[in-house]
């Protein structure tokens, strides 16, 4: 959505500040419980990649971003209703400090 794209642009701006140069980002793609394991891993990869694309377009270097797909393996919300399923279709973004 437009709101999410704007939030990602703001995140890129934050990460580009000199004081944040030692922070990298891991993007975890997730899906709901429907579909096969392979199908959901593919969708998780695509979801994480789409987020990565916006961040790179916003100026963040690709080498500061790692993506991983967990498919349907790590649901954040239990339940088979549409609300729970929609919340499980997500990309989690985790800041990772560089310690060396």
CSV table of C-alpha atoms in Angstrom, one decimal:
chain,number,residue,atom,x,y,z
A,1,UNK,CA,0.0,0.0,0.0
A,2,UNK,CA,1.0,3.6,-0.4
A,3,UNK,CA,1.3,4.0,3.4
A,4,UNK,CA,3.6,1.0,3.7
A,5,UNK,CA,5.8,2.3,0.9
A,6,UNK,CA,6.1,5.7,2.6
A,7,UNK,CA,7.0,3.9,5.9
A,8,UNK,CA,9.7,1.9,4.1
A,9,UNK,CA,11.1,5.1,2.5
A,10,UNK,CA,11.3,6.7,6.0
A,11,UNK,CA,13.1,3.6,7.2
A,12,UNK,CA,15.6,3.9,4.4
A,13,UNK,CA,16.2,7.6,5.3
A,14,UNK,CA,16.8,6.5,8.9
A,15,UNK,CA,19.3,3.8,8.0
A,16,UNK,CA,21.1,6.2,5.6
A,17,UNK,CA,22.0,8.6,8.4
A,18,UNK,CA,25.7,8.6,9.4
A,19,UNK,CA,24.9,7.4,12.9
A,20,UNK,CA,23.0,4.4,11.6
A,21,UNK,CA,25.6,3.1,9.1
A,22,UNK,CA,26.4,0.2,11.3
A,23,UNK,CA,22.8,-1.1,11.2
A,24,UNK,CA,21.8,-3.7,8.6
A,25,UNK,CA,18.3,-5.1,8.0
A,26,UNK,CA,16.9,-8.6,7.8
A,27,UNK,CA,13.5,-9.0,6.0
A,28,UNK,CA,11.5,-12.1,6.9
A,29,UNK,CA,8.7,-13.1,4.5
A,30,UNK,CA,5.7,-14.9,6.0
A,31,UNK,CA,2.5,-16.4,4.7
A,32,UNK,CA,-0.7,-17.8,6.0
A,33,UNK,CA,-1.4,-21.5,6.6
A,34,UNK,CA,-3.1,-22.2,3.2
A,35,UNK,CA,-1.2,-23.7,0.3
A,36,UNK,CA,1.7,-26.1,0.1
A,37,UNK,CA,5.0,-25.6,1.9
A,38,UNK,CA,6.9,-24.8,-1.3
A,39,UNK,CA,4.2,-22.4,-2.5
A,40,UNK,CA,4.3,-20.5,0.8
A,41,UNK,CA,8.1,-20.3,0.8
A,42,UNK,CA,8.0,-18.9,-2.7
A,43,UNK,CA,5.4,-16.3,-1.6
A,44,UNK,CA,7.4,-15.4,1.5
A,45,UNK,CA,10.5,-14.9,-0.7
A,46,UNK,CA,8.5,-12.7,-3.1
A,47,UNK,CA,7.0,-10.6,-0.2
A,48,UNK,CA,10.5,-10.0,1.3
A,49,UNK,CA,12.0,-9.2,-2.1
A,50,UNK,CA,9.2,-6.6,-2.8
A,51,UNK,CA,10.1,-4.8,0.5
A,52,UNK,CA,13.8,-5.0,-0.4
A,53,UNK,CA,13.1,-3.4,-3.8
A,54,UNK,CA,11.4,-0.4,-2.2
A,55,UNK,CA,14.3,0.1,0.2
A,56,UNK,CA,16.9,-0.1,-2.6
A,57,UNK,CA,14.9,2.3,-4.7
A,58,UNK,CA,15.0,4.6,-1.6
A,59,UNK,CA,18.8,4.6,-1.6
A,60,UNK,CA,19.7,1.8,0.8
A,61,UNK,CA,22.6,-0.4,-0.4
A,62,UNK,CA,21.6,-3.9,-1.3
A,63,UNK,CA,24.5,-5.3,0.7
A,64,UNK,CA,22.9,-4.0,3.9
A,65,UNK,CA,19.7,-6.1,3.4
A,66,UNK,CA,19.3,-9.8,3.8
A,67,UNK,CA,16.0,-11.6,3.0
A,68,UNK,CA,14.7,-14.9,4.2
A,69,UNK,CA,11.4,-16.7,3.8
A,70,UNK,CA,9.7,-18.7,6.5
A,71,UNK,CA,6.6,-19.5,4.5
A,72,UNK,CA,3.9,-20.6,6.8
A,73,UNK,CA,6.3,-22.0,9.4
A,74,UNK,CA,6.2,-19.1,11.9
A,75,UNK,CA,2.7,-17.7,12.2
A,76,UNK,CA,2.4,-14.6,14.4
A,77,UNK,CA,-1.4,-15.2,14.9
A,78,UNK,CA,-3.1,-18.4,15.6
A,79,UNK,CA,-6.4,-19.2,14.0
A,80,UNK,CA,-8.0,-20.1,10.7
A,81,UNK,CA,-10.2,-17.0,10.3
A,82,UNK,CA,-9.5,-14.4,7.6
A,83,UNK,CA,-8.3,-11.8,10.1
A,84,UNK,CA,-5.6,-14.1,11.5
A,85,UNK,CA,-4.6,-15.3,8.1
A,86,UNK,CA,-4.2,-11.7,6.7
A,87,UNK,CA,-2.0,-10.8,9.7
A,88,UNK,CA,0.2,-13.8,9.0
A,89,UNK,CA,0.8,-12.6,5.4
A,90,UNK,CA,3.6,-10.2,6.3
A,91,UNK,CA,7.2,-9.1,6.1
A,92,UNK,CA,9.0,-8.6,9.5
A,93,UNK,CA,11.9,-6.2,9.4
A,94,UNK,CA,14.6,-6.7,12.0
A,95,UNK,CA,17.5,-4.3,12.6
A,96,UNK,CA,20.8,-6.0,12.9
A,97,UNK,CA,23.8,-4.1,14.4
A,98,UNK,CA,27.2,-4.7,12.9
A,99,UNK,CA,29.7,-5.6,15.7
A,100,UNK,CA,33.1,-5.8,14.0
